[in-house]
Short mmCIF file of C-alpha atoms and ligand atoms in Angstrom, two decimals:
data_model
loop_
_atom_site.label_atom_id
_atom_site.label_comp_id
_atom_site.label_asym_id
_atom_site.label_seq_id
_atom_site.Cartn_x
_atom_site.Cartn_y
_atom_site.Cartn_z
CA UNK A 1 250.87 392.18 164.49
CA UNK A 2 252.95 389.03 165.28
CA UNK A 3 251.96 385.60 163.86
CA UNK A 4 253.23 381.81 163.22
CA UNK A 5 253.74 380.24 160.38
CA UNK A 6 254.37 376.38 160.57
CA UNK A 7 256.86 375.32 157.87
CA UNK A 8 257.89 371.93 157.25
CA UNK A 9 257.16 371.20 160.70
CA UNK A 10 258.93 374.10 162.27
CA UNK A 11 256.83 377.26 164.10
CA UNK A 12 258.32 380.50 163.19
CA UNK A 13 256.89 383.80 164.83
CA UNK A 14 257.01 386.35 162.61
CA UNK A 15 256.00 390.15 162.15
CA UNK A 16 255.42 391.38 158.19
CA UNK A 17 253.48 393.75 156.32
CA UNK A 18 249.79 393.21 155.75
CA UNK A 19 250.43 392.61 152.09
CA UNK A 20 253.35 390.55 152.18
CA UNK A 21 253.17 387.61 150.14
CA UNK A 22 254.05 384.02 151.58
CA UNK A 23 256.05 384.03 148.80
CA UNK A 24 258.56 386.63 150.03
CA UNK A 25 258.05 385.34 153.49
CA UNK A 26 259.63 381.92 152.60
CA UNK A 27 262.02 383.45 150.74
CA UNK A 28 263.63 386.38 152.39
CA UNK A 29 262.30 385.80 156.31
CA UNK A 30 263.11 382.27 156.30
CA UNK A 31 265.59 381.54 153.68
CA UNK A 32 263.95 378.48 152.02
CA UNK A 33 264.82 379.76 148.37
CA UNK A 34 264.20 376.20 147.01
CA UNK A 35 260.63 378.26 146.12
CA UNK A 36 261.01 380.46 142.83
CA UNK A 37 260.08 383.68 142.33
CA UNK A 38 258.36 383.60 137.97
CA UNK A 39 255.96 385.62 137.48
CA UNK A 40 254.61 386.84 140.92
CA UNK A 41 250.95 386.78 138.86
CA UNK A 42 249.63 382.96 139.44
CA UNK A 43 250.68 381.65 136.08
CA UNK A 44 253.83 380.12 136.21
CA UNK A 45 253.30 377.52 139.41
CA UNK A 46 257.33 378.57 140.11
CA UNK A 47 256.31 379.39 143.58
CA UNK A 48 254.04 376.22 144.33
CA UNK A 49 254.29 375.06 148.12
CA UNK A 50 251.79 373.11 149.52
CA UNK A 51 249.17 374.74 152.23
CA UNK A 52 247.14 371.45 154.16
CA UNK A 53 248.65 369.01 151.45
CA UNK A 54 247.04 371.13 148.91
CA UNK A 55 249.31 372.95 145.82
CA UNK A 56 248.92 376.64 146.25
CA UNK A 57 250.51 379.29 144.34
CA UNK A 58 252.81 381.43 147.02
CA UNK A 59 253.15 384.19 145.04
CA UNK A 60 249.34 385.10 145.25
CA UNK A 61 249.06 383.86 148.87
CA UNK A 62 249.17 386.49 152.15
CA UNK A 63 251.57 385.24 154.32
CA UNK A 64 248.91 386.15 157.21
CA UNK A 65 246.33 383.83 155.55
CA UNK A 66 248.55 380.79 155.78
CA UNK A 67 249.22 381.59 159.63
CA UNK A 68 248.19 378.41 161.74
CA UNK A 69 247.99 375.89 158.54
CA UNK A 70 250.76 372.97 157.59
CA UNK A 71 253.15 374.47 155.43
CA UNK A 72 255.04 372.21 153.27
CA UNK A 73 258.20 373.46 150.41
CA UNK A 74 260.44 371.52 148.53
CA UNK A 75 263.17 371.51 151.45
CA UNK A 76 260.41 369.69 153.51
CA UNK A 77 259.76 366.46 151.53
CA UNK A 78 262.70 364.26 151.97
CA UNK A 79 262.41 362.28 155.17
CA UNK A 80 265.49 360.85 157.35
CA UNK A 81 268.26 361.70 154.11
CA UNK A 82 265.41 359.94 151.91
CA UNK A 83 264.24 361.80 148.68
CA UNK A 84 260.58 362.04 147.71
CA UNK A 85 259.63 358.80 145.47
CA UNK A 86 258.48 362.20 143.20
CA UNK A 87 262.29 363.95 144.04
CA UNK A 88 263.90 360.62 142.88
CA UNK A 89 261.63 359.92 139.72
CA UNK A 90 262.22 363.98 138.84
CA UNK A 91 266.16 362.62 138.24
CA UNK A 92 265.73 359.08 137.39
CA UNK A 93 263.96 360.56 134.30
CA UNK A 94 265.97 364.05 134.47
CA UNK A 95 262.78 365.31 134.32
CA UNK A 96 264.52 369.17 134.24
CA UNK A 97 266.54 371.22 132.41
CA UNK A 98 267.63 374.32 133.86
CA UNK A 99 265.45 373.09 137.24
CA UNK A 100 264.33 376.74 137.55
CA UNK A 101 260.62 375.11 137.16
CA UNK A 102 261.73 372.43 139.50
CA UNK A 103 260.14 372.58 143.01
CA UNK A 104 256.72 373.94 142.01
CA UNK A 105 256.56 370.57 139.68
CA UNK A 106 257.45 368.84 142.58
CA UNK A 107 255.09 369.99 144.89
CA UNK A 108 252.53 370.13 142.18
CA UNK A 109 252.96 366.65 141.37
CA UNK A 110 253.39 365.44 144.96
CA UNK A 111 249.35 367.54 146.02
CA UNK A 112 248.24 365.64 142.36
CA UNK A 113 249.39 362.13 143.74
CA UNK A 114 248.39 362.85 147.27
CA UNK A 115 244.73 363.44 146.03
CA UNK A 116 244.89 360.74 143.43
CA UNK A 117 247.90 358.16 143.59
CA UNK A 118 246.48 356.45 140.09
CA UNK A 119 246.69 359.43 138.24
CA UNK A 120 246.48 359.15 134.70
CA UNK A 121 248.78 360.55 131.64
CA UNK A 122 245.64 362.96 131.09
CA UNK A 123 244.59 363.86 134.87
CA UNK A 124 248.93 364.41 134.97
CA UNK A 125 248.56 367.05 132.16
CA UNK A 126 245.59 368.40 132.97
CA UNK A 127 246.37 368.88 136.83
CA UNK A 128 249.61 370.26 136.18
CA UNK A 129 248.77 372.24 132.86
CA UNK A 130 249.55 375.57 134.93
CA UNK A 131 253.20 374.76 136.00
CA UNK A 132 254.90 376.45 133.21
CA UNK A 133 258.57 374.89 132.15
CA UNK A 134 260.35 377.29 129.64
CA UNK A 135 262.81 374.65 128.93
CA UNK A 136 259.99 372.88 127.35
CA UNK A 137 260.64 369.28 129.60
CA UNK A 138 257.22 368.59 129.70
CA UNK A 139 257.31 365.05 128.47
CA UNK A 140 260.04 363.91 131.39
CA UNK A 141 258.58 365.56 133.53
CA UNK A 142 255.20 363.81 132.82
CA UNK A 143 257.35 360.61 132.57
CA UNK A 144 258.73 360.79 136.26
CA UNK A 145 255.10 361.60 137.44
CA UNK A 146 253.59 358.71 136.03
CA UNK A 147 256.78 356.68 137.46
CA UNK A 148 255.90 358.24 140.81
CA UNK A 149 252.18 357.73 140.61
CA UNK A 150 253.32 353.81 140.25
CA UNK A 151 255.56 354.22 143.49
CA UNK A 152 253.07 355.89 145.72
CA UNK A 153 250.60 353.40 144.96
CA UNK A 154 253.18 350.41 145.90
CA UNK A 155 254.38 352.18 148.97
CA UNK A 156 250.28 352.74 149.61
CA UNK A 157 249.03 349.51 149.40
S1 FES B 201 255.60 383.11 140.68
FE1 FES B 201 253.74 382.41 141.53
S2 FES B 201 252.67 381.56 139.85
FE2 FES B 201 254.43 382.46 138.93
S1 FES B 202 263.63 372.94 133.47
FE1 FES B 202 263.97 375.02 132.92
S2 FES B 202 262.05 375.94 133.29
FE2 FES B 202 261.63 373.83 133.48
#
């Protein structure tokens, strides 16, 4: 059975396999490979779009289930040739080594500051404790969220 899948702002009408993950979908349907494949199990947050502003793990995702919600990925977030105050904190603080862990921080940290834009050093960890980085960046990369977190709340208010 056919359905639509709204990515980044784009409709796209597709026809897959009952099991295929959104994952795969994003991937190999719609070539937006700026979405990692790690462990396909939920543990890595590699594959972390976000599904109504909220981070969800693609890998563990139908691609059925997300039919008819606001798909966001990491190709999504700039706006008019702008980064992401997140995106341009990630390499103000080269907040990445190999970048394989890259976009799911990203949209990890950009559903943690949508939800709370004064996040704190220990709601940062915490929130973001299951986006795994084997290159072991974790103290840039909590540096550029915190940077962020400052950012969003000038640009907010
Ligand atoms: S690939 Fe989805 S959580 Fe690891
Ligand atoms: S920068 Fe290499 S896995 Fe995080």
């Amino acid at each position: 059975m056919a359905f639509t899948l709204l990515v980044n702002g784009t409709e796209h009408r597709l026809e897959t396999s009952l099991e295929q993950t959104l994952l795969s979908v994003l991937r190999n349907d719609l070539n937006l490979t700026g979405t990692k494949y790690g462990c396909g199990e939920g543990q890595c947050g590699a594959c972390t779009v976000l599904i109504e502003g909220r981070p969800a793990r693609s890998c563990q995702t139908p691609a059925r289930a997300a039919a008819g919600k606001k798909i966001t990925t990491i190709e999504g977030l700039a706006r008019e040739g702008n980064l992401h105050p997140v995106q341009e904190a990630f390499l103000e603080h080269e907040a990445f080594q190999c970048g394989y862990c890259t976009p799911g921080m990203i949209m990890s940290a950009v559903g943690l500051l949508a939800s709370q834009t004064r996040a704190s050093e220990q709601e940062i960890i915490r929130r973001m404790n299951g986006n795994i980085c084997r290159c072991g960046a974790y103290d840039r990369i909590v540096a550029a969220v915190q940077s962020a977190a400052g950012r969003e709340e000038k640009s907010s208010g």
